[in-house]
Amino acid sequence: MTQAQTHPASSGPASAQVIDLADATTDPLLKLVLQQLDDDQAQEVVTIDLEGKSSIADHMVIASGRSTRQVAAMAQKLAEKVKQAGFGPVKLEGLPAADWVLLDAGDIVVHLFRPEVRSFYNLERMWAFGDAPPVAGTA
């Protein structure tokens, strides 16, 4: 089982869920992001569908790395792959500290966290309007 193949967190209308790589074929950028995160061994990859719910992006992807070094490496590699694939430059925020790195790829926003920082902010719950279960370590 790959990181991007787990059960949905909730079936609510704006729920946080993990999208299987095979289901991401409708959006080539989303497929690229999920595949790259899987290749880089990102943990607890969650995709939140924002299409029609927010003007900031169509999808939000949240994932964890085991350390600041892994988070920084995943962010830099993902930004490079997105640009190489012709989706344009990616804006990066938070790279120097690499506790929480935000990648803005236009239609997709990616949040990469260290596990402790991710559980503190718990973006899945905020964007799922309370429908998503708490992130591991926050219960």
Backbone as a printed PyTorch tensor [residue, N CA C, xyz], in Angstrom:
tensor([[[  0.8460,  -1.1790,   0.0000],
         [  0.0000,   0.0000,   0.0000],
         [  0.8830,   1.2310,   0.0000]],

        [[  0.6080,   2.1710,  -0.8900],
         [  1.3910,   3.3970,  -0.9360],
         [  0.7970,   4.4080,   0.0320]],

        [[  1.5330,   5.4810,   0.2730],
         [  1.0800,   6.5150,   1.1960],
         [ -0.2310,   7.1510,   0.7380]],

        [[ -0.4820,   7.1870,  -0.5620],
         [ -1.6590,   7.8550,  -1.0850],
         [ -2.8400,   6.9080,  -1.2520]],

        [[ -2.8080,   5.7540,  -0.5890],
         [ -3.9010,   4.8060,  -0.7140],
         [ -4.3750,   4.3580,   0.6660]],

        [[ -5.1180,   5.2310,   1.3260],
         [ -5.7230,   4.8720,   2.5990],
         [ -7.1890,   5.2260,   2.5330]],

        [[ -7.9050,   4.9610,   3.5930],
         [ -9.3430,   5.2000,   3.5990],
         [ -9.6590,   6.6740,   3.7870]],

        [[-10.7760,   7.1590,   3.2160],
         [-11.1680,   8.5520,   3.4060],
         [-11.3930,   8.8480,   4.8720]],

        [[-11.0850,  10.0680,   5.2780],
         [-11.2580,  10.4610,   6.6700],
         [-12.7240,  10.6560,   7.0090]],

        [[-13.5090,  11.1160,   6.0530],
         [-14.9120,  11.3960,   6.2960],
         [-15.6250,  11.4970,   4.9610]],

        [[-16.9210,  11.3680,   4.9860],
         [-17.6630,  11.4800,   3.7360],
         [-18.4410,  12.7810,   3.6550]],

        [[-18.1120,  13.7560,   4.4970],
         [-18.7860,  15.0420,   4.4830],
         [-18.5110,  15.7920,   3.1910]],

        [[-19.2560,  16.8580,   2.9280],
         [-19.1290,  17.5660,   1.6730],
         [-17.7730,  18.2270,   1.4710]],

        [[-17.1030,  18.6480,   2.5280],
         [-15.7990,  19.2960,   2.3880],
         [-14.7600,  18.5310,   3.1890]],

        [[-14.8800,  17.2290,   3.1940],
         [-14.0490,  16.4320,   4.0780],
         [-12.6330,  16.2740,   3.5620]],

        [[-11.7280,  16.0760,   4.5090],
         [-10.3480,  15.7590,   4.1660],
         [-10.3060,  14.2950,   3.8020]],

        [[ -9.6320,  13.9790,   2.7220],
         [ -9.5480,  12.5910,   2.3140],
         [ -8.2550,  12.3510,   1.5670]],

        [[ -7.9160,  11.1120,   1.4570],
         [ -6.7500,  10.7310,   0.6860],
         [ -7.2500,  10.2570,  -0.6650]],

        [[ -6.6960,  10.8220,  -1.7240],
         [ -7.1030,  10.4470,  -3.0680],
         [ -6.1030,   9.4360,  -3.5990]],

        [[ -6.5880,   8.3060,  -4.0240],
         [ -5.7600,   7.2690,  -4.6180],
         [ -5.1000,   7.8470,  -5.8660]],

        [[ -3.8580,   7.4800,  -6.1000],
         [ -3.1530,   7.9880,  -7.2860],
         [ -3.9210,   7.6970,  -8.5650]],

        [[ -4.5950,   6.5530,  -8.6350],
         [ -5.3660,   6.2040,  -9.8240],
         [ -6.5520,   7.1470, -10.0090]],

        [[ -7.1070,   7.6840,  -8.9170],
         [ -8.2410,   8.5960,  -8.9920],
         [ -7.8260,  10.0260,  -9.3210]],

        [[ -6.5520,  10.3190,  -9.2640],
         [ -6.0650,  11.6770,  -9.5070],
         [ -5.7810,  11.9370, -10.9850]],

        [[ -6.1450,  11.0120, -11.8540],
         [ -5.8190,  11.1540, -13.2700],
         [ -6.5530,  12.3010, -13.9380]],

        [[ -7.6400,  12.7730, -13.3790],
         [ -8.3730,  13.8700, -13.9840],
         [ -7.6120,  15.1870, -13.8680]],

        [[ -6.7130,  15.2960, -12.9170],
         [ -5.9220,  16.5040, -12.7320],
         [ -4.4390,  16.1280, -12.7980]],

        [[ -3.7750,  16.4280, -13.9180],
         [ -2.3800,  16.0050, -14.0670],
         [ -1.4420,  16.6090, -13.0240]],

        [[ -1.7030,  17.8380, -12.5870],
         [ -0.8610,  18.4520, -11.5570],
         [ -1.0210,  17.7260, -10.2280]],

        [[ -2.2570,  17.4000,  -9.8740],
         [ -2.5060,  16.6620,  -8.6290],
         [ -1.8330,  15.2990,  -8.6850]],

        [[ -1.9310,  14.6400,  -9.8230],
         [ -1.2990,  13.3290,  -9.9670],
         [  0.2130,  13.4430,  -9.7930]],

        [[  0.8120,  14.4600, -10.4020],
         [  2.2480,  14.6780, -10.2700],
         [  2.6430,  14.9190,  -8.8140]],

        [[  1.8920,  15.7650,  -8.1290],
         [  2.1890,  16.0770,  -6.7250],
         [  2.0910,  14.8230,  -5.8630]],

        [[  0.9990,  14.0750,  -6.0040],
         [  0.8230,  12.8700,  -5.1870],
         [  1.8820,  11.8170,  -5.4980]],

        [[  2.2310,  11.6660,  -6.7730],
         [  3.2450,  10.6870,  -7.1420],
         [  4.6070,  11.0680,  -6.5650]],

        [[  4.9460,  12.3500,  -6.6510],
         [  6.2400,  12.7970,  -6.1350],
         [  6.3060,  12.6420,  -4.6190]],

        [[  5.2390,  12.9760,  -3.9240],
         [  5.2230,  12.8060,  -2.4690],
         [  5.3380,  11.3350,  -2.0940]],

        [[  4.6910,  10.4710,  -2.8640],
         [  4.7970,   9.0370,  -2.6220],
         [  6.2320,   8.5660,  -2.8690]],

        [[  6.8410,   9.0250,  -3.9490],
         [  8.2250,   8.6620,  -4.2560],
         [  9.1870,   9.1200,  -3.1560]],

        [[  8.9000,  10.2800,  -2.5630],
         [  9.7600,  10.8360,  -1.5130],
         [  9.4090,  10.3250,  -0.1180]],

        [[  8.5180,   9.3540,  -0.0500],
         [  8.1110,   8.7110,   1.2020],
         [  7.4830,   9.6840,   2.2010]],

        [[  6.6590,  10.5980,   1.6940],
         [  5.8970,  11.4790,   2.5800],
         [  4.9330,  10.6200,   3.3840]],

        [[  4.6330,  11.0610,   4.5780],
         [  3.7540,  10.3150,   5.4600],
         [  2.4060,  11.0170,   5.5860]],

        [[  1.3630,  10.2270,   5.7860],
         [  0.0010,  10.7360,   6.0270],
         [ -0.4090,  11.8030,   5.0120]],

        [[ -0.3660,  11.4440,   3.7480],
         [ -0.7260,  12.3680,   2.6720],
         [ -2.2500,  12.4800,   2.6070]],

        [[ -2.7390,  13.6970,   2.7010],
         [ -4.1770,  13.9630,   2.6800],
         [ -4.4500,  15.0260,   1.6230]],

        [[ -5.5020,  14.8190,   0.8420],
         [ -5.9140,  15.7980,  -0.1640],
         [ -7.3030,  16.3060,   0.1830]],

        [[ -7.4570,  17.6110,   0.1710],
         [ -8.7510,  18.2310,   0.4380],
         [ -9.2070,  18.9180,  -0.8390]],

        [[-10.3790,  18.5520,  -1.3200],
         [-10.9360,  19.1380,  -2.5350],
         [-11.5220,  20.5060,  -2.1880]],

        [[-10.9770,  21.5530,  -2.7800],
         [-11.4470,  22.9140,  -2.5260],
         [-12.2070,  23.5030,  -3.7040]],

        [[-12.3230,  22.7350,  -4.7760],
         [-12.9670,  23.2380,  -5.9870],
         [-14.4030,  23.6580,  -5.6770]],

        [[-14.7210,  24.9170,  -5.9910],
         [-16.0470,  25.4520,  -5.7310],
         [-16.2670,  25.8880,  -4.2950]],

        [[-15.2870,  25.6630,  -3.4240],
         [-15.4150,  26.0250,  -2.0110],
         [-14.4940,  27.1690,  -1.6150]],

        [[-13.4240,  27.3450,  -2.3930],
         [-12.4520,  28.3890,  -2.0950],
         [-11.8180,  28.8600,  -3.3980]],

        [[-11.4610,  30.1130,  -3.4420],
         [-10.8290,  30.6520,  -4.6410],
         [ -9.3070,  30.5220,  -4.5990]],

        [[ -8.7520,  30.0270,  -3.4860],
         [ -7.2900,  29.9620,  -3.3840],
         [ -6.6940,  28.8290,  -4.2040]],

        [[ -7.4270,  27.7250,  -4.3490],
         [ -6.9050,  26.5660,  -5.0940],
         [ -8.0380,  25.5690,  -5.3070]],

        [[ -7.7790,  24.5870,  -6.1800],
         [ -8.7410,  23.5050,  -6.3880],
         [ -8.5160,  22.3580,  -5.4140]],

        [[ -7.2580,  22.1720,  -5.0010],
         [ -6.9140,  21.0920,  -4.0770],
         [ -5.8860,  21.5790,  -3.0790]],

        [[ -5.9840,  21.0610,  -1.8580],
         [ -4.9620,  21.2810,  -0.8490],
         [ -4.4110,  19.9120,  -0.4890]],

        [[ -3.0950,  19.7790,  -0.5070],
         [ -2.4480,  18.5290,  -0.1490],
         [ -1.6420,  18.7910,   1.1160]],

        [[ -1.8120,  17.9130,   2.1020],
         [ -1.1050,  18.0320,   3.3700],
         [ -0.3440,  16.7390,   3.5860]],

        [[  0.9360,  16.8580,   3.9280],
         [  1.7620,  15.6720,   4.1390],
         [  2.8080,  15.9660,   5.2020]],

        [[  3.3730,  14.9040,   5.7430],
         [  4.4090,  15.0300,   6.7650],
         [  5.7060,  14.4060,   6.2950]],

        [[  6.7920,  14.9680,   6.7990],
         [  8.1140,  14.3890,   6.6390],
         [  8.6440,  14.0540,   8.0180]],

        [[  9.6070,  13.1660,   8.0850],
         [ 10.1150,  12.7130,   9.3840],
         [ 11.0110,  13.7360,  10.0680]],

        [[ 11.5930,  14.6620,   9.3100],
         [ 12.5260,  15.6370,   9.8800],
         [ 12.4960,  16.9080,   9.0430]],

        [[ 13.1300,  17.9560,   9.5670],
         [ 13.1930,  19.2040,   8.8010],
         [ 13.9790,  18.9840,   7.5100]],

        [[ 14.9770,  18.1370,   7.5580],
         [ 15.7700,  17.8550,   6.3550],
         [ 14.9070,  17.1960,   5.2790]],

        [[ 14.0660,  16.2250,   5.6710],
         [ 13.2080,  15.5660,   4.6890],
         [ 12.1470,  16.5230,   4.1590]],

        [[ 11.5650,  17.3340,   5.0380],
         [ 10.5500,  18.3030,   4.6080],
         [ 11.1460,  19.2640,   3.5800]],

        [[ 12.3420,  19.7880,   3.8580],
         [ 12.9890,  20.7190,   2.9280],
         [ 13.3090,  20.0370,   1.5990]],

        [[ 13.8270,  18.8210,   1.6680],
         [ 14.1760,  18.0950,   0.4380],
         [ 12.9310,  17.7990,  -0.3950]],

        [[ 11.8440,  17.3600,   0.2600],
         [ 10.6040,  17.0870,  -0.4730],
         [ 10.0810,  18.3500,  -1.1390]],

        [[ 10.1230,  19.4770,  -0.4230],
         [  9.6090,  20.7350,  -0.9590],
         [ 10.4120,  21.1820,  -2.1770]],

        [[ 11.7230,  21.1510,  -2.0670],
         [ 12.5630,  21.5900,  -3.1810],
         [ 12.3990,  20.6770,  -4.3960]],

        [[ 12.3580,  19.3770,  -4.1590],
         [ 12.2220,  18.4360,  -5.2630],
         [ 10.8490,  18.5680,  -5.9250]],

        [[  9.8010,  18.7270,  -5.1290],
         [  8.4550,  18.8810,  -5.6760],
         [  8.3540,  20.1600,  -6.5020]],

        [[  8.9040,  21.2510,  -6.0060],
         [  8.8810,  22.5150,  -6.7530],
         [  9.6060,  22.3600,  -8.0860]],

        [[ 10.7300,  21.6750,  -8.0700],
         [ 11.4970,  21.4470,  -9.2960],
         [ 10.7210,  20.5850, -10.2910]],

        [[ 10.0880,  19.5090,  -9.8100],
         [  9.3330,  18.6100, -10.6900],
         [  8.1390,  19.3180, -11.3180]],

        [[  7.4410,  20.1310, -10.5310],
         [  6.2800,  20.8630, -11.0470],
         [  6.7120,  21.8260, -12.1510]],

        [[  7.8150,  22.5250, -11.9260],
         [  8.3210,  23.4550, -12.9390],
         [  8.7730,  22.7010, -14.1890]],

        [[  9.5020,  21.5970, -14.0200],
         [  9.9760,  20.8050, -15.1550],
         [  8.8240,  20.2430, -15.9730]],

        [[  7.6990,  19.9410, -15.3170],
         [  6.5460,  19.3800, -16.0130],
         [  5.7520,  20.4490, -16.7720]],

        [[  6.1700,  21.7050, -16.6550],
         [  5.5260,  22.7670, -17.4220],
         [  4.3600,  23.4470, -16.7430]],

        [[  4.2300,  23.2720, -15.4230],
         [  3.1310,  23.9110, -14.7050],
         [  3.5130,  25.2850, -14.1600]],

        [[  4.6930,  25.7560, -14.4810],
         [  5.1380,  27.0740, -14.0520],
         [  5.8930,  27.0230, -12.7390]],

        [[  6.4160,  28.1820, -12.3290],
         [  7.1820,  28.2290, -11.0820],
         [  6.2790,  28.0470,  -9.8600]],

        [[  6.8560,  27.5130,  -8.8130],
         [  6.1440,  27.2780,  -7.5540],
         [  6.6700,  28.2640,  -6.5220]],

        [[  5.7670,  28.8710,  -5.7810],
         [  6.1710,  29.7690,  -4.7050],
         [  6.3510,  28.9360,  -3.4390]],

        [[  7.4890,  29.1210,  -2.7650],
         [  7.8090,  28.3840,  -1.5460],
         [  7.8680,  29.3440,  -0.3680]],

        [[  7.2860,  28.9430,   0.7530],
         [  7.3640,  29.7150,   1.9940],
         [  7.7530,  28.7600,   3.1160]],

        [[  8.6340,  29.2060,   4.0050],
         [  8.9930,  28.4190,   5.1730],
         [ 10.1520,  27.4720,   4.9760]],

        [[ 10.8420,  27.5850,   3.8610],
         [ 11.9230,  26.6460,   3.5650],
         [ 13.1160,  26.7430,   4.5230]],

        [[ 13.5330,  27.9260,   4.9590],
         [ 14.7050,  27.9690,   5.8460],
         [ 14.5410,  27.1430,   7.1350]],

        [[ 13.4020,  27.2390,   7.7840],
         [ 13.1850,  26.4820,   9.0290],
         [ 12.7150,  25.0630,   8.7280]],

        [[ 11.9140,  24.8960,   7.6930],
         [ 11.3910,  23.6070,   7.2150],
         [ 10.5840,  22.8460,   8.2600]],

        [[  9.9720,  23.5550,   9.2070],
         [  9.0010,  22.9190,  10.1070],
         [  7.6680,  22.7830,   9.3860]],

        [[  7.3400,  23.8220,   8.6000],
         [  6.1140,  23.8700,   7.8100],
         [  6.4650,  24.6030,   6.5220]],

        [[  6.4100,  23.9100,   5.4130],
         [  6.7190,  24.5260,   4.1240],
         [  5.4440,  24.5470,   3.2930]],

        [[  5.1340,  25.7090,   2.7510],
         [  3.9670,  25.8970,   1.8960],
         [  4.4380,  26.0270,   0.4580]],

        [[  3.8530,  25.2240,  -0.4310],
         [  4.1380,  25.3160,  -1.8600],
         [  2.8590,  25.7570,  -2.5550]],

        [[  2.9210,  26.8660,  -3.2580],
         [  1.7750,  27.3520,  -4.0200],
         [  2.0460,  27.0560,  -5.4870]],

        [[  1.3450,  26.0410,  -6.0100],
         [  1.5100,  25.6390,  -7.4080],
         [  0.3050,  26.0700,  -8.2280]],

        [[ -0.3480,  27.1460,  -7.8280],
         [ -1.5080,  27.6380,  -8.5680],
         [ -2.7790,  26.9300,  -8.1570]],

        [[ -3.1610,  25.8970,  -8.8990],
         [ -4.3970,  25.1720,  -8.5950],
         [ -4.2640,  24.2340,  -7.4010]],

        [[ -3.0430,  24.0090,  -6.9560],
         [ -2.8090,  23.1150,  -5.8180],
         [ -1.8890,  23.7990,  -4.8190]],

        [[ -2.2860,  23.7480,  -3.5580],
         [ -1.4690,  24.2530,  -2.4640],
         [ -1.0300,  23.0370,  -1.6510]],

        [[  0.2700,  22.9490,  -1.3870],
         [  0.8200,  21.8080,  -0.6570],
         [  1.4210,  22.3030,   0.6480]],

        [[  1.0390,  21.6620,   1.7500],
         [  1.6050,  21.9420,   3.0600],
         [  2.4310,  20.7320,   3.4700]],

        [[  3.7090,  20.9470,   3.7330],
         [  4.5840,  19.8790,   4.2050],
         [  5.0170,  20.2250,   5.6300]],

        [[  4.8180,  19.2840,   6.5390],
         [  5.0630,  19.5250,   7.9580],
         [  6.0020,  18.4980,   8.5680]],

        [[  6.6320,  18.8820,   9.6700],
         [  7.1610,  17.9020,  10.6010],
         [  5.9460,  17.4250,  11.3980]],

        [[  5.9080,  16.1750,  11.8640],
         [  4.7140,  15.6390,  12.5170],
         [  4.2080,  16.4640,  13.7070]],

        [[  5.1100,  16.9670,  14.5470],
         [  4.6820,  17.7340,  15.7240],
         [  3.9990,  19.0370,  15.3270]],

        [[  4.5200,  19.6760,  14.3170],
         [  3.9570,  20.9510,  13.8500],
         [  2.6030,  20.6930,  13.1900]],

        [[  2.5160,  19.6190,  12.4240],
         [  1.2520,  19.2780,  11.7660],
         [  0.1510,  19.0120,  12.7790]],

        [[  0.4550,  18.2620,  13.8190],
         [ -0.5740,  17.9560,  14.8220],
         [ -0.9860,  19.2160,  15.5840]],

        [[ -0.0660,  20.1620,  15.7560],
         [ -0.3970,  21.4060,  16.4530],
         [ -1.3800,  22.2470,  15.6490]],

        [[ -1.1280,  22.4200,  14.3480],
         [ -1.9870,  23.2650,  13.5160],
         [ -3.2300,  22.5380,  13.0120]],

        [[ -3.1480,  21.2400,  12.7850],
         [ -4.2870,  20.4060,  12.4060],
         [ -5.1350,  21.0320,  11.2960]],

        [[ -4.5020,  21.3340,  10.1830],
         [ -5.1960,  21.9540,   9.0530],
         [ -6.3280,  21.1040,   8.5040]],

        [[ -6.1730,  19.7750,   8.5710],
         [ -7.2280,  18.9060,   8.0530],
         [ -8.5620,  19.2020,   8.7260]],

        [[ -8.5520,  19.3540,  10.0200],
         [ -9.7950,  19.6220,  10.7420],
         [-10.3400,  21.0010,  10.3880]],

        [[ -9.4740,  21.9930,  10.2700],
         [ -9.9360,  23.3420,   9.9710],
         [-10.5850,  23.3980,   8.5850]],

        [[ -9.9520,  22.7990,   7.5810],
         [-10.4760,  22.8600,   6.2250],
         [-11.6090,  21.8820,   5.9830]],

        [[-11.7720,  20.8860,   6.8310],
         [-12.8810,  19.9520,   6.6780],
         [-14.0620,  20.3960,   7.5260]],

        [[-13.9700,  21.5720,   8.1130],
         [-15.0330,  22.1400,   8.9240],
         [-15.4400,  21.2080,  10.0580]],

        [[-14.4410,  20.5720,  10.6900],
         [-14.6930,  19.7250,  11.8430],
         [-15.0710,  18.3040,  11.5140]],

        [[-15.1540,  17.9340,  10.2210],
         [-15.5550,  16.5840,   9.8410],
         [-14.4150,  15.5860,   9.9240]],

        [[-13.1690,  16.0670,   9.8340],
         [-12.0240,  15.1530,   9.7990],
         [-11.6240,  14.7430,  11.2010]],

        [[-11.1800,  13.5180,  11.3790],
         [-10.6930,  13.0840,  12.6770],
         [ -9.3850,  13.8040,  12.9940]],

        [[ -8.9950,  13.8790,  14.2740],
         [ -7.7460,  14.5350,  14.6070],
         [ -6.5580,  13.7950,  14.0310]],

        [[ -5.4880,  14.5290,  13.7650],
         [ -4.2510,  13.9590,  13.2670],
         [ -3.6250,  13.1390,  14.3810]],

        [[ -2.9390,  12.0760,  14.0410],
         [ -2.2920,  11.2250,  15.0270],
         [ -1.4560,  12.0660,  15.9830]],

        [[ -1.5950,  11.8030,  17.2610],
         [ -0.8250,  12.5220,  18.2620],
         [ -1.5700,  13.6920,  18.8850]],

        [[ -2.7860,  13.9950,  18.4240],
         [ -3.5290,  15.1390,  18.9810],
         [ -4.7560,  14.6960,  19.7710]],

        [[ -5.1120,  13.4210,  19.7530],
         [ -6.3390,  12.9510,  20.3880],
         [ -6.2600,  12.9740,  21.8900]]])
